[in-house]
């Protein structure tokens, strides 16, 4: 995974908008960046209207000078394609390029991401501007990486119900099924007389009277994901004709509407935009007490989860392209990070293998939508408090040699298609795929275990000891082969293998495995008030499957329902364990797998990093813990990098 | 009511979809049905695309063979018209037949019930397919009943804001009012200058700036109900030309958008689809604690209420066409019934007079929208657990002679128009007509009283002792005559008789009765936090009327507001009593009426059934009670059929 | 402010709809009004379809007779323009005059206020009917005042997204910015490539993918407010050609979508429609416990706030045009006022300077939308209970001489533009401008202080001792000059002066004042669960600014964050104090300003009124308090008018 990494040491960067500031300020800015220890600067991703103010006019001078100024200060530039913000004249040219919402409203110009991925005219324009930029800057010595577009899927922009999407979907279906009869039988359209005579009769699955056929909805979700991949691919192909610098996209947190692994195939590095406080308020299922406790630190596992996910999406190479540096403007509540948290987040990313951590943004803009988003500088050019933490990281980085990241002993499969499937058919109001996988991840983290998150079509599991596959929609041959050749323990369920590719119940019933004699005969989705006691500690909640099995039933509810079933190396969970049961079950299974665990105190986390372990206190109060028989003390939001054998604390 | 019932004994049935399964399986299925003790099988209600795959092509062979196979196994077939699922080609033919939502969106093909009741082209097509089916199968010896369409009103499909509905509404208004001046004065359109000059200016009452005139909205709701009646009538007329078998529709639970009594006039038998667990989660106003307690049993009164309602809609003849047999797929949470509940539900329906109880569905489908809906068999053909309970019922039915249903001593009037009226003008957020009527019903059930639910235009009340008329929108002459000639006690209010037919306040003020000197001078709708103590036990909530009266004030709030007012045989409630007050007031009134009551323990219910009483334990724990000085014990979800005089328990 | 008031004594009035009642009843009604002590009667505001039943037909006879009948009974008539209810034929003439919602739906005829303020055709028609009415009745001796339209902004009608609005907005922008480049730079459109080439490319700011540019949204809100002003102006100009009677509009409670001060410039008297119970349920942020406690009395400060606001909007002259007389029909819950409350509300209005208090409505209508809205008479013509209270007020008015209203010692600035700004950019879910200003107002009221509410462009503060400016969006020169010349104390913040007029962060950072060395470097919006202790008593909540300052920090949080900062006469609050902290801080500042305060018991309020003080018990239970060493007792909902020096209680 990490054989020929070009960077031996993580670096820091920043996002900069020369077009927002008078040119007279650029040189000073560039030198201040370098002085702070930054070596990367991302530019250009929203600058289309300045690069091409009219369809037939390009303004290169300012951009040439900006790149030169930054480069002269010793900074590596990440140049971006500006396709997330098509200028107003583009809408004059392609009025129908705007996406449409589920209830048919056409979205308008006036913010960003106002395009439908299926509009071929705009896709062509995007490839064209990528080509033009590639041609001009592909060999520029200051430009050391490229970003394509910006935050695919942000603001619910993957799924569009436009006429362009409708006809592209019909073509996609025809390419997949060839004949309408195959589509009808694959979807089971005999049900409710939903049979079609021609592909052009198949509409997008919105605005039906009650739910559409789940197979119909599932193909639409696959199609929508493919459209993102195709859009990205068009730009990647255009750029690769002119540059050999790495291509990157900056993904977001908890966006599951497209398959990031697929998009990642066409890029060299994955990056993501890490906003721990914004995401806690905006995208977390945690309860109010949790959010209040961590409102200035972020969810202690959310960052790590995405670090591990995007390391896999990037095939080992990944960055944080935008790191929250202070309060943001877009969450329901926008507090400031505790002093120390930006440093903690930065080191945590590096310990998960980030090559670059880049802060968003250099200076707070006094105008437009994000004027309340903090930066490293205030709008008036004064330093924001956070600069002290960044300076400290720069100094620390200079002092130590950082290890490379290696495979973890435990891997969890994350499958975007499963997320679509259970969106379409939750069967119970509180079933959510991301939350399910995340519950396993958090369970492992609280046991001090480092984890890899891997794709569902992984060819082999390497030297891993335990692989966890929760809620997998449907098996694929690659995964089945990997399972067969794997010697470690596997934990499946609930709901794994419960459907065929065509969204049907498998003929031999879930979990649809030859090597494991279990048949799920019925399922129950449960009210949150209907938690069921386990024979051992903890409860199950939200989901319970009833099974017939000849395998060992290792654990049951107090009413006798089988919950954990096992044969030699396969384990199946019929239910969703609560936090207490999850940790107990995972600890047992880790022990059986030879994975060392230790229950960590609340809010304390750690991450293996070669000879080191990074210890982090996500709490707003000091803690202490034992390490190699020494007591280590960590203040609020403090971290420690400690050598595993010597017990020496580097900082 | 029950003079010449053609069935002397209830029977069991099942819903079957031969088109979903290979023909090779049909014979085995049919024999398994018969072997289980089923004698009825419903088919065809969603099979249009297989019967008529193209506008000009009919495929009868498969259906002929399916009917023959089922009939040969000794099953009576219920044939259905497939008009709830017009095939895709019908939309090509009539693109404007799709209904429109309140905000003007046209609903799409891709699920079911995708038609507007007011589209005359589709109404004609529906009558046509009914006629063709009637012609072919009207005299078929295996077909012993017909179902028209499926679940009118399910998925909010009664009310459509399409152009077809608009012009049909204008015609309906012109037929009703003749001149626009009469409409203007009937509605009081002088208010806010809402006067029209022509009928074609009257729009549907959606998307107005603030609420439309309630008289306008009320006429629209009457119109929408009439459209359902006309749609059903067109098919009924078509079928009756070719068959003398009984015509049935399968209604749903708590759907009030059309007048079921009116539709029932054109049919021979009423049936309904009883999903106790689904309805508890999806359509019940009960609080979380109640739902948690009864999540695997269903609301103990909801089934009985609808049994009693549809017995009346069916003029004495009624079935359960679809009985929930396990977990369903469509509620927010989908648990399994407790073991025993399917048997309990089945016997309860029979004790309320059901001629047939038919389970939905024979085998769980592995594909499409309802793949997570359980059946009597698993998708792989194995039996589901529930078959044991059904086999048991078959055996029990064979052993006993079942009595006919006779009039109950107490009747409640249920008036669909009142439901529309208080939807339109709740006056307080927590006023709901169904909930009000249901509160009286539950109060009586908890006192062990069997109840009839009757139409608002009932001609006479027979030998009943107590008639309850809560929340009646407006008097009609038939009802006033019935009241006049009735010798028993009558309980009215709150809100009864509070409007004229034109949705105006009556000139002599509510309750608008000559024989009862009460004038409602003002009303208050109350926050749920503003419950008022009664002088006796309990509270009133949600609603309080202030009155002038010379009649006896029997009960007041602790602040002295009259709550129960009485003259010789008329009683008026000015407020909505809570559970405790409701039971006390009903018990007093029952005593006054000569109706025997006894407060039942929680979760225990009973139903009079000729010489027998059916005793039911809706609790998830065992109970015991005294009957004829014997202690009877009922396990969780258990029932007992006990002879009233001997005290013998049949099972 | 009050030099030449034409009315030396407040008067009572009523709203009457002769067109709703048979002409035979008019005379009796008119005499009953006069007998009750009413001297004003408002008519005609919804009568357009009776005045002009067809485009080319006017019916004056009935209206002439109605005015004459009322006038003959000694009543002064307020004639209204009927433009809030254009008749149905107007829609035939101008189908595109209907407003459109944010999601593009065209609102329909069938209620009221169904016009878009930007439709020039309808604006012309409105001026035309005003002119015709003015011509006919402008000199009528019975007509002593005019009302233009009715309740601007009610039912969310200020903001429309119609094509008319779109093109009017483009013209408005062009008039403001002259060139598109100026607009682009003023808005900061370089951000996200939002730059325009032509004004006709600028769309309304709805349906953007994520939030639009706040400068774009702010200009749209200014434009929408200007359209109301222009619409009103057109009618005012038309009327003034024919009449010299005062022109009035009846505003509503807590409607902030247009600048009432601006509209008020074109009118002679401001009035408002005071519905204390309806507004408590419908427009109050109070919690459930508060609403339950005051559900029959209303929020004790809400009426006073609007009285003070509209006194300022009316430049000293103001009325209550519609006073709630009993339960209403339009709130989520509609209880009745406690006996005494209508009298209390009436006297309270007068003590705040109301010239007229007019009840809505004379008789409850038995038909149409407001049939459940009570009046002074029941639908059958009987008196409602409330008439006794009104008769009592008439008698009391006859007995006493009422003082004029003079400037209060404390003023709060209320700025409609700030309300728009923080709607657009709340930055935290629980930041609301009205609620912020209201919190200061309530804090003062609970200290027994009378307050003026003044416009943000006030030229000078007169003899006031304390001026409070919370949450001011942006400074204007007039206000800065007034501040400079003011000798009293000023309390600013939080968020005051935090933007430039173009919705940008000021170059020298907020609060953007030369005379006060404070720089807000960052802000936090806080979860409601994250209240922060102050060093002294109380907490701050919802909002906290971090500052650099060389001024005195008077108070901090327990964590040391500066909360109150002061130089000689300027005070700045960095946070939103809770109730306890607010009262303490205001009491301190009042003391420093020489304003006398005394903490009032809960639910008790008072208002200075010349030599008198009006004491009010908003509680549902009796209270007592000390006044001039005498104990005064007030029953539930009772009031007392007490001479300040003698201590004599007039009633």
mmCIF file of C-alpha atoms in Angstrom, chain B residues 102-104 161 166 186-198 200-214 216 425 427-430 495 498-499 503-509 519-530 532 542-544 546 548, chain C residues 19-20 46-50 53-54 82 85-89 92 103 105-115 154-155 157 281-282 287-289 291-292 295-296 327-337 361 364-373 378-380 382-383:
data_model
loop_
_atom_site.group_PDB
_atom_site.id
_atom_site.type_symbol
_atom_site.label_atom_id
_atom_site.label_comp_id
_atom_site.label_asym_id
_atom_site.label_seq_id
_atom_site.Cartn_x
_atom_site.Cartn_y
_atom_site.Cartn_z
ATOM 1 C CA UNK B 102 -51.887 19.871 -3.538
ATOM 2 C CA UNK B 103 -48.809 21.747 -4.714
ATOM 3 C CA UNK B 104 -49.509 20.881 -8.311
ATOM 4 C CA UNK B 161 -55.749 18.781 -7.934
ATOM 5 C CA UNK B 166 -60.932 21.181 -11.655
ATOM 6 C CA UNK B 186 -74.565 29.642 0.169
ATOM 7 C CA UNK B 187 -70.847 29.987 0.735
ATOM 8 C CA UNK B 188 -71.025 33.530 2.127
ATOM 9 C CA UNK B 189 -68.684 34.790 -0.568
ATOM 10 C CA UNK B 190 -69.434 38.401 0.256
ATOM 11 C CA UNK B 191 -66.773 37.833 2.889
ATOM 12 C CA UNK B 192 -63.404 39.015 1.550
ATOM 13 C CA UNK B 193 -64.971 39.852 -1.858
ATOM 14 C CA UNK B 194 -64.808 36.207 -2.889
ATOM 15 C CA UNK B 195 -67.872 36.428 -5.139
ATOM 16 C CA UNK B 196 -67.786 34.685 -8.504
ATOM 17 C CA UNK B 197 -69.488 35.666 -11.740
ATOM 18 C CA UNK B 198 -69.271 32.287 -13.459
ATOM 19 C CA UNK B 200 -65.630 28.370 -14.524
ATOM 20 C CA UNK B 201 -63.957 30.929 -12.257
ATOM 21 C CA UNK B 202 -64.164 28.621 -9.236
ATOM 22 C CA UNK B 203 -60.823 26.935 -8.770
ATOM 23 C CA UNK B 204 -59.861 24.020 -6.578
ATOM 24 C CA UNK B 205 -59.240 25.260 -3.030
ATOM 25 C CA UNK B 206 -55.473 24.691 -2.944
ATOM 26 C CA UNK B 207 -52.654 27.238 -2.938
ATOM 27 C CA UNK B 208 -54.753 30.088 -1.630
ATOM 28 C CA UNK B 209 -52.826 32.722 0.301
ATOM 29 C CA UNK B 210 -54.473 31.857 3.573
ATOM 30 C CA UNK B 211 -57.250 29.311 4.177
ATOM 31 C CA UNK B 212 -59.999 29.130 1.565
ATOM 32 C CA UNK B 213 -63.658 29.535 2.463
ATOM 33 C CA UNK B 214 -64.577 26.418 4.498
ATOM 34 C CA UNK B 216 -65.603 25.979 -0.687
ATOM 35 C CA UNK B 425 -61.857 23.827 10.447
ATOM 36 C CA UNK B 427 -60.239 25.434 15.332
ATOM 37 C CA UNK B 428 -57.601 23.865 17.593
ATOM 38 C CA UNK B 429 -54.536 21.880 16.668
ATOM 39 C CA UNK B 430 -55.586 18.821 18.636
ATOM 40 C CA UNK B 495 -69.488 20.188 18.467
ATOM 41 C CA UNK B 498 -72.599 23.133 15.084
ATOM 42 C CA UNK B 499 -72.988 23.958 11.395
ATOM 43 C CA UNK B 503 -70.868 25.358 6.721
ATOM 44 C CA UNK B 504 -72.466 28.257 8.515
ATOM 45 C CA UNK B 505 -73.260 28.687 12.197
ATOM 46 C CA UNK B 506 -76.950 27.838 12.659
ATOM 47 C CA UNK B 507 -79.279 30.755 13.226
ATOM 48 C CA UNK B 508 -80.346 29.431 16.625
ATOM 49 C CA UNK B 509 -76.761 28.573 17.484
ATOM 50 C CA UNK B 519 -77.041 27.619 22.969
ATOM 51 C CA UNK B 520 -73.287 27.361 22.443
ATOM 52 C CA UNK B 521 -72.208 30.965 22.713
ATOM 53 C CA UNK B 522 -68.465 30.481 22.379
ATOM 54 C CA UNK B 523 -65.860 27.753 22.159
ATOM 55 C CA UNK B 524 -62.305 27.363 23.295
ATOM 56 C CA UNK B 525 -59.644 25.089 21.844
ATOM 57 C CA UNK B 526 -57.123 24.203 24.521
ATOM 58 C CA UNK B 527 -53.416 23.480 24.662
ATOM 59 C CA UNK B 528 -52.674 19.970 25.825
ATOM 60 C CA UNK B 529 -51.080 21.578 28.886
ATOM 61 C CA UNK B 530 -54.423 23.176 29.767
ATOM 62 C CA UNK B 532 -59.344 21.285 33.277
ATOM 63 C CA UNK B 542 -58.659 20.048 23.794
ATOM 64 C CA UNK B 543 -62.136 21.564 23.552
ATOM 65 C CA UNK B 544 -64.604 23.451 25.738
ATOM 66 C CA UNK B 546 -69.566 27.798 26.774
ATOM 67 C CA UNK B 548 -76.554 29.180 27.820
ATOM 68 C CA UNK C 19 -72.409 44.197 3.451
ATOM 69 C CA UNK C 20 -72.600 41.096 5.687
ATOM 70 C CA UNK C 46 -63.059 43.906 2.048
ATOM 71 C CA UNK C 47 -66.070 45.184 0.123
ATOM 72 C CA UNK C 48 -64.637 45.598 -3.357
ATOM 73 C CA UNK C 49 -66.881 42.974 -4.980
ATOM 74 C CA UNK C 50 -69.926 44.831 -3.653
ATOM 75 C CA UNK C 53 -69.228 43.855 -8.884
ATOM 76 C CA UNK C 54 -67.973 43.976 -12.464
ATOM 77 C CA UNK C 82 -60.543 47.440 -0.454
ATOM 78 C CA UNK C 85 -59.219 41.672 -1.625
ATOM 79 C CA UNK C 86 -59.245 42.223 -5.378
ATOM 80 C CA UNK C 87 -62.385 40.607 -6.816
ATOM 81 C CA UNK C 88 -62.333 37.563 -9.025
ATOM 82 C CA UNK C 89 -62.763 39.545 -12.242
ATOM 83 C CA UNK C 92 -59.327 37.507 -15.251
ATOM 84 C CA UNK C 103 -40.705 27.356 -4.656
ATOM 85 C CA UNK C 105 -46.044 28.157 -6.979
ATOM 86 C CA UNK C 106 -48.543 30.753 -8.064
ATOM 87 C CA UNK C 107 -50.908 31.568 -5.244
ATOM 88 C CA UNK C 108 -54.603 31.385 -6.067
ATOM 89 C CA UNK C 109 -57.732 33.449 -5.678
ATOM 90 C CA UNK C 110 -60.025 32.266 -2.892
ATOM 91 C CA UNK C 111 -58.933 34.018 0.285
ATOM 92 C CA UNK C 112 -57.256 37.439 0.539
ATOM 93 C CA UNK C 113 -54.003 39.336 -0.069
ATOM 94 C CA UNK C 114 -53.638 37.468 -3.374
ATOM 95 C CA UNK C 115 -51.554 40.068 -5.158
ATOM 96 C CA UNK C 154 -50.097 39.226 6.715
ATOM 97 C CA UNK C 155 -49.937 35.607 5.476
ATOM 98 C CA UNK C 157 -47.321 38.324 1.410
ATOM 99 C CA UNK C 281 -49.800 31.078 20.313
ATOM 100 C CA UNK C 282 -48.831 31.949 16.779
ATOM 101 C CA UNK C 287 -41.780 28.235 25.916
ATOM 102 C CA UNK C 288 -44.764 26.030 26.639
ATOM 103 C CA UNK C 289 -44.879 26.840 30.344
ATOM 104 C CA UNK C 291 -47.710 30.070 26.950
ATOM 105 C CA UNK C 292 -49.787 27.939 29.267
ATOM 106 C CA UNK C 295 -52.801 31.668 27.356
ATOM 107 C CA UNK C 296 -55.838 33.721 28.438
ATOM 108 C CA UNK C 327 -61.358 34.031 21.158
ATOM 109 C CA UNK C 328 -60.031 34.128 17.606
ATOM 110 C CA UNK C 329 -60.108 31.465 14.918
ATOM 111 C CA UNK C 330 -56.614 31.460 13.476
ATOM 112 C CA UNK C 331 -54.097 30.450 16.157
ATOM 113 C CA UNK C 332 -53.046 26.861 16.885
ATOM 114 C CA UNK C 333 -55.162 27.076 20.057
ATOM 115 C CA UNK C 334 -57.924 29.594 20.614
ATOM 116 C CA UNK C 335 -58.891 30.104 24.246
ATOM 117 C CA UNK C 336 -61.016 32.984 25.580
ATOM 118 C CA UNK C 337 -59.491 35.982 27.353
ATOM 119 C CA UNK C 361 -65.536 42.899 15.079
ATOM 120 C CA UNK C 364 -69.457 37.365 14.768
ATOM 121 C CA UNK C 365 -70.090 36.308 11.150
ATOM 122 C CA UNK C 366 -71.861 32.969 10.783
ATOM 123 C CA UNK C 367 -70.167 32.231 7.446
ATOM 124 C CA UNK C 368 -66.818 32.001 5.681
ATOM 125 C CA UNK C 369 -63.259 31.916 7.008
ATOM 126 C CA UNK C 370 -63.677 33.858 10.229
ATOM 127 C CA UNK C 371 -66.953 32.404 11.468
ATOM 128 C CA UNK C 372 -65.182 31.187 14.619
ATOM 129 C CA UNK C 373 -63.793 34.668 15.390
ATOM 130 C CA UNK C 378 -72.943 36.627 18.791
ATOM 131 C CA UNK C 379 -73.987 35.621 15.273
ATOM 132 C CA UNK C 380 -77.599 35.690 16.427
ATOM 133 C CA UNK C 382 -77.137 38.651 21.318
ATOM 134 C CA UNK C 383 -74.425 40.491 23.221
#
